[in-house]
PDB file of C-alpha atoms in Angstrom:
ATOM      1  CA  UNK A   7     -96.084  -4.745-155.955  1.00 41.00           C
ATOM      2  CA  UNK A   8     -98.466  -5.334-152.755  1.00 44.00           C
ATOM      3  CA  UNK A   9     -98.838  -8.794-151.711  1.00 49.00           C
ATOM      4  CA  UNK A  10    -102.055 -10.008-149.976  1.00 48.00           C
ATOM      5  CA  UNK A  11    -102.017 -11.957-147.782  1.00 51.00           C
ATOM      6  CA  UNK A  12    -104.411 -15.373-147.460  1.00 53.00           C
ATOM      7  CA  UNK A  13    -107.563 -13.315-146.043  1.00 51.00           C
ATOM      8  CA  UNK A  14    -107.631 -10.999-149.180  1.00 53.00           C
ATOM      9  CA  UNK A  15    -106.137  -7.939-146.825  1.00 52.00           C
ATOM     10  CA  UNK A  16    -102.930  -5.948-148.510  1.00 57.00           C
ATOM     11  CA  UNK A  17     -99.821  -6.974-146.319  1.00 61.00           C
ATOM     12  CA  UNK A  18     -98.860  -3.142-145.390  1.00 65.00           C
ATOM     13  CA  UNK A  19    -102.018  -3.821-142.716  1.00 74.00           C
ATOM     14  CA  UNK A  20     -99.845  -6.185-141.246  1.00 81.00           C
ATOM     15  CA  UNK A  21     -96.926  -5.546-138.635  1.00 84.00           C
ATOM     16  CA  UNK A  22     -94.540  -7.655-141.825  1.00 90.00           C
ATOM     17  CA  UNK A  23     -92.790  -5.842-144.537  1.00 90.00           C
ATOM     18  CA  UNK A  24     -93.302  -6.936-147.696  1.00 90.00           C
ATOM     19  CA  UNK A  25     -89.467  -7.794-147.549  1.00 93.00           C
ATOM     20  CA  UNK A  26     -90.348 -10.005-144.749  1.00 94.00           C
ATOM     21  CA  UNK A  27     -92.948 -11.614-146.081  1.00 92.00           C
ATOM     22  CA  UNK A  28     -91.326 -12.661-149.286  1.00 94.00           C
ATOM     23  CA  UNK A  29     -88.735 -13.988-147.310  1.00 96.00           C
ATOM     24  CA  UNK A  30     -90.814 -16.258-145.181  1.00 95.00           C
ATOM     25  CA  UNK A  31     -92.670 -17.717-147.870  1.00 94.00           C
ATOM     26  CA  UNK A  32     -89.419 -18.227-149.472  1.00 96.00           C
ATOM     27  CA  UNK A  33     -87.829 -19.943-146.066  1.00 96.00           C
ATOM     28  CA  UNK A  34     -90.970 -21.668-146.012  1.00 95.00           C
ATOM     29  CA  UNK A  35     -91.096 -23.459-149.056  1.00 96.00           C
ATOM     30  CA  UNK A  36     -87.719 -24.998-148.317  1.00 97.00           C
ATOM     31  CA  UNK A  37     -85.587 -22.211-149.645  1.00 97.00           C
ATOM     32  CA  UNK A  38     -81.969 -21.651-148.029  1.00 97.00           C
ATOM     33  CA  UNK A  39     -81.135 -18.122-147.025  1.00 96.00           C
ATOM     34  CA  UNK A  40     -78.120 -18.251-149.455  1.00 97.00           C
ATOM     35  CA  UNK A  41     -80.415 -19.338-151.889  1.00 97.00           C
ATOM     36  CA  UNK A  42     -82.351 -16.261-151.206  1.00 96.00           C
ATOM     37  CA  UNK A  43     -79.656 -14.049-150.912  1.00 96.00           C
ATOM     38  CA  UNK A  44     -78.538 -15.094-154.590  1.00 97.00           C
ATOM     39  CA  UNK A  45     -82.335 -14.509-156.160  1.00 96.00           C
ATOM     40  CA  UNK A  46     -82.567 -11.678-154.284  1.00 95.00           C
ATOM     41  CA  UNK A  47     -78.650 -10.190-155.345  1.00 97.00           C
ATOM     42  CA  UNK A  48     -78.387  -9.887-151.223  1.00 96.00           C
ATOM     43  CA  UNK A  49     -75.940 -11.434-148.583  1.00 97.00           C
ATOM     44  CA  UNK A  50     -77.205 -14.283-146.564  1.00 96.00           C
ATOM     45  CA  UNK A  51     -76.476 -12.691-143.536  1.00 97.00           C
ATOM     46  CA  UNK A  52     -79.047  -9.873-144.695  1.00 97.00           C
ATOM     47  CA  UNK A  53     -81.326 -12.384-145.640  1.00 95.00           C
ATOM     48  CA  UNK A  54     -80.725 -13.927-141.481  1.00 96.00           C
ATOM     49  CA  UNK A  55     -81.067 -10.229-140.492  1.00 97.00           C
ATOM     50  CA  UNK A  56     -84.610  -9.910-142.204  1.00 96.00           C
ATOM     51  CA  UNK A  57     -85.670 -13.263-141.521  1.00 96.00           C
ATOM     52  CA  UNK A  58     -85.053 -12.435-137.666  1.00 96.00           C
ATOM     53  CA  UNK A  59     -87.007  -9.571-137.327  1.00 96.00           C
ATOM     54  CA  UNK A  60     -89.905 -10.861-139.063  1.00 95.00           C
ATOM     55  CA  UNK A  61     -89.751 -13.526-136.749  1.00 94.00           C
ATOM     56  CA  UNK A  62     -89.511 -11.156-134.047  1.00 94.00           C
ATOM     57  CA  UNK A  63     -92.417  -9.336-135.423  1.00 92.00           C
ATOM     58  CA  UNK A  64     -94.923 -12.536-135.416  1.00 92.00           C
ATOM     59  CA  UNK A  65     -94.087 -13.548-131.588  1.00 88.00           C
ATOM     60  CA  UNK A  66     -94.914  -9.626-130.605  1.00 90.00           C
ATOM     61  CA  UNK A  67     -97.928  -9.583-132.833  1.00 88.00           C
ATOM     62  CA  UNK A  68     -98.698 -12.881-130.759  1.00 84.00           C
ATOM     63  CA  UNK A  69     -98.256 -11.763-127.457  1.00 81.00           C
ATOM     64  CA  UNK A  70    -100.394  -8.712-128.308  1.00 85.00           C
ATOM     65  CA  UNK A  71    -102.839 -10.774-129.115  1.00 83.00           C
ATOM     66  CA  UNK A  72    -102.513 -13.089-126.171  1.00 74.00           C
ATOM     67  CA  UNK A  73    -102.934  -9.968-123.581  1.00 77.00           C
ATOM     68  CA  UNK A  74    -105.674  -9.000-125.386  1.00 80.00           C
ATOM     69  CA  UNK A  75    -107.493 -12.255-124.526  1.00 74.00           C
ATOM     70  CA  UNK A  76    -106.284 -11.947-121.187  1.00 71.00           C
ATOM     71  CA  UNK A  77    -107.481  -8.090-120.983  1.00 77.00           C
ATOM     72  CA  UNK A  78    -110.813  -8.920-122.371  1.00 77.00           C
ATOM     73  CA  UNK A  79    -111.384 -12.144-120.203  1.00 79.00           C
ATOM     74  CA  UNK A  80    -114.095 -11.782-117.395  1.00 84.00           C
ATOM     75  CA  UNK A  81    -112.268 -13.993-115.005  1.00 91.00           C
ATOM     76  CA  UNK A  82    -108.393 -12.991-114.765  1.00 89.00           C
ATOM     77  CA  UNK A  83    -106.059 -15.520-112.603  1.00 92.00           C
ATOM     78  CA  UNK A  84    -102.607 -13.805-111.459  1.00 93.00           C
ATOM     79  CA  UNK A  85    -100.339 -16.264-110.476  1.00 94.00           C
ATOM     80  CA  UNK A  86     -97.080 -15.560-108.992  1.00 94.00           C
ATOM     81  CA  UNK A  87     -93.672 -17.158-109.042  1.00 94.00           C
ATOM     82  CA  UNK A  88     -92.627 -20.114-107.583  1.00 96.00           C
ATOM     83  CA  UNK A  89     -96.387 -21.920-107.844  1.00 96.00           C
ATOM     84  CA  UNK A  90     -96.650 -25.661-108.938  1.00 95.00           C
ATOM     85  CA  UNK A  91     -98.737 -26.235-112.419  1.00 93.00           C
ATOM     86  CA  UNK A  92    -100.796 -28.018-110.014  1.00 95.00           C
ATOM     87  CA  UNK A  93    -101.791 -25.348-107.868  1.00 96.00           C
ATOM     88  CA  UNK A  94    -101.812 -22.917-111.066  1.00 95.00           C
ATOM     89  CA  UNK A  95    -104.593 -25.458-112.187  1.00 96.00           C
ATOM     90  CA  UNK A  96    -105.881 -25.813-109.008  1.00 96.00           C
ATOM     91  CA  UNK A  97    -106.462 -21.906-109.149  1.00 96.00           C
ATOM     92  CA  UNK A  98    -108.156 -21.618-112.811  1.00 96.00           C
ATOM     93  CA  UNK A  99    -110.260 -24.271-111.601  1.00 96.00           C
ATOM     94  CA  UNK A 100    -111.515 -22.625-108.600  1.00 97.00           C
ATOM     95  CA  UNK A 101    -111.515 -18.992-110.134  1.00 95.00           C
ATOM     96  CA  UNK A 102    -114.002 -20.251-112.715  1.00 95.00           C
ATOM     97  CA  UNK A 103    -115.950 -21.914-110.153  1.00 95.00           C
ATOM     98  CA  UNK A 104    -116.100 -18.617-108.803  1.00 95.00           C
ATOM     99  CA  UNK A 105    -117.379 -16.875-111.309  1.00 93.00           C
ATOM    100  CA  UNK A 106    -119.934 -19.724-113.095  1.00 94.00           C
ATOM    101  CA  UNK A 107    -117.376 -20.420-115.793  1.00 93.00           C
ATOM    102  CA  UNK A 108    -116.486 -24.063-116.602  1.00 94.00           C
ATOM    103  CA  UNK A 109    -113.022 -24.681-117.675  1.00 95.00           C
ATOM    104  CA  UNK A 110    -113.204 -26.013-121.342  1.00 94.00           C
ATOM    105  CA  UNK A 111    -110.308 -28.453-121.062  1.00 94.00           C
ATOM    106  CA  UNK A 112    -110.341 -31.521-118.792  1.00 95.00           C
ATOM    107  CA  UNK A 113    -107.777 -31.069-116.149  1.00 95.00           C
ATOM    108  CA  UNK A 114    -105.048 -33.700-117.964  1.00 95.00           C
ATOM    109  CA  UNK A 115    -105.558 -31.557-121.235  1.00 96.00           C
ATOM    110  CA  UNK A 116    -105.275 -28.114-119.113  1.00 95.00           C
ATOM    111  CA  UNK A 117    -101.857 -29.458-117.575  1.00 93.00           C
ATOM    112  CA  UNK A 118    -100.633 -30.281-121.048  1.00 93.00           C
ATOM    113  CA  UNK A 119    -101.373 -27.167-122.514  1.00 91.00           C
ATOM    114  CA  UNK A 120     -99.692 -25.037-119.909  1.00 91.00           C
ATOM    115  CA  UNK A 121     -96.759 -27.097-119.623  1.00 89.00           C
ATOM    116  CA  UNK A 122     -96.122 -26.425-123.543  1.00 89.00           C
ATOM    117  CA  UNK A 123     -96.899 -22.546-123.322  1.00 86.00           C
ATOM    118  CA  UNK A 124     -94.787 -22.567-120.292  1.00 90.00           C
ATOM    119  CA  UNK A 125     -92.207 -24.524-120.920  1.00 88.00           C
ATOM    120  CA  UNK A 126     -89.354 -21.934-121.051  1.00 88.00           C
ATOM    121  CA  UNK A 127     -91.105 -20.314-117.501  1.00 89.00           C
ATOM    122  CA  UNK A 128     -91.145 -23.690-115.519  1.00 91.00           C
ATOM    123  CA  UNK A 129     -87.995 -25.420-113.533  1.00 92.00           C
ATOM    124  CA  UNK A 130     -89.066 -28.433-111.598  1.00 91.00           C
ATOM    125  CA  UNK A 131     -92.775 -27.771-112.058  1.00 90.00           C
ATOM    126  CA  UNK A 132     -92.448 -24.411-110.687  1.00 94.00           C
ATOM    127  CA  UNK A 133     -93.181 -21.059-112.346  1.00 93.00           C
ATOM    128  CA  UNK A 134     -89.889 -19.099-112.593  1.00 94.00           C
ATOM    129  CA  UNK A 135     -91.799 -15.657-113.325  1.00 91.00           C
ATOM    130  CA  UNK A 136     -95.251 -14.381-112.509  1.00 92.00           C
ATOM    131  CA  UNK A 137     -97.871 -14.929-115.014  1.00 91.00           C
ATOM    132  CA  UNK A 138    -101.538 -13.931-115.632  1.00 90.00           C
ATOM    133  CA  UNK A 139    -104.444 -16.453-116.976  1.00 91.00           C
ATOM    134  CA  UNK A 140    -107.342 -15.507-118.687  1.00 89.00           C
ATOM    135  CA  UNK A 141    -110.568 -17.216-118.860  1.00 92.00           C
ATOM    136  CA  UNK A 142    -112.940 -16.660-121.307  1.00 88.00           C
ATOM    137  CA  UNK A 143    -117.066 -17.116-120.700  1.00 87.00           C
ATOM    138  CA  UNK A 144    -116.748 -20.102-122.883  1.00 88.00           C
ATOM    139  CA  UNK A 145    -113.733 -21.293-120.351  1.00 93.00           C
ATOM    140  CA  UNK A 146    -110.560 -21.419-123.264  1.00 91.00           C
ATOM    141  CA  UNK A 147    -107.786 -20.519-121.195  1.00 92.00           C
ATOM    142  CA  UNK A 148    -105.408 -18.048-122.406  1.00 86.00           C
ATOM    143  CA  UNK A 149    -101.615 -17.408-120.472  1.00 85.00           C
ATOM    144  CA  UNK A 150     -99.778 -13.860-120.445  1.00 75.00           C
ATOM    145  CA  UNK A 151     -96.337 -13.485-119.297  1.00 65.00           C
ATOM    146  CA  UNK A 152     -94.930 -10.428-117.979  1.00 57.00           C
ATOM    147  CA  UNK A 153     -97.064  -8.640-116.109  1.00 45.00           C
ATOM    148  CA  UNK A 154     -94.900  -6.308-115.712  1.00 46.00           C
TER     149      UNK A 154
END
């Protein structure tokens, strides 16, 4: 059997199994894993196991896409540990100023927006890592990690 998925493409041009996949939808319709596990005449621990790495799969998949953005953006903003959100913001701002771009989001909206994607990479309203912006020519703003 090959699923499709929702944009009429087969699933194995996806970075998801088809084992994965079921599994999701499954997990995502309110199914437990042990529940699962018995349709599927599996353990819920395999059922964990699979739902993990398809998981796994989406936030790479993600990321990729993410440092693409930030790869194809004109304007690129490195910003290195220990700066304020504030001075992060301060720095998109003046880096699209720079180079004729205006910043899509109101600064308020901009501060919310990296606070959520950087929640895990912030202590105190400092960056605990260096990170790399991206700003497209219509000014979204797009946030790698790990530049290394």
């Amino acid at each position: 059997m090959c699923l499709i998925a929702a944009d009429g493409d087969p699933i194995e041009k996806t970075t998801l199994t088809e084992r994965q996949v079921r599994i999701l939808r499954l997990r995502e319709g309110g199914r437990t894993q042990q529940e699962i596990a018995d349709q599927l005449g599996t353990t819920a621990s395999n059922i964990s196991a699979i739902e993990s790495a398809a998981r796994s799969n989406i936030e790479k998949a993600q990321r990729t896409l993410d440092l693409a953005d930030v790869i194809r953006a004109p304007v690129r903003v490195p910003i290195a540990e220990g700066a304020s959100l504030e001075e992060m913001i301060d720095a998109i701002y003046a880096k699209g100023n720079e180079a004729g771009v205006s910043i899509a989001q109101p600064r308020p909206e901009l501060y919310a927006h990296l606070f959520a994607d950087l929640t895990e990479r912030v202590d105190d309203n400092r960056l605990l890592t260096d990170i790399e912006i991206g700003i497209t020519n219509d000014g979204d703003v797009t946030v790698f990690e790990d530049l290394g």
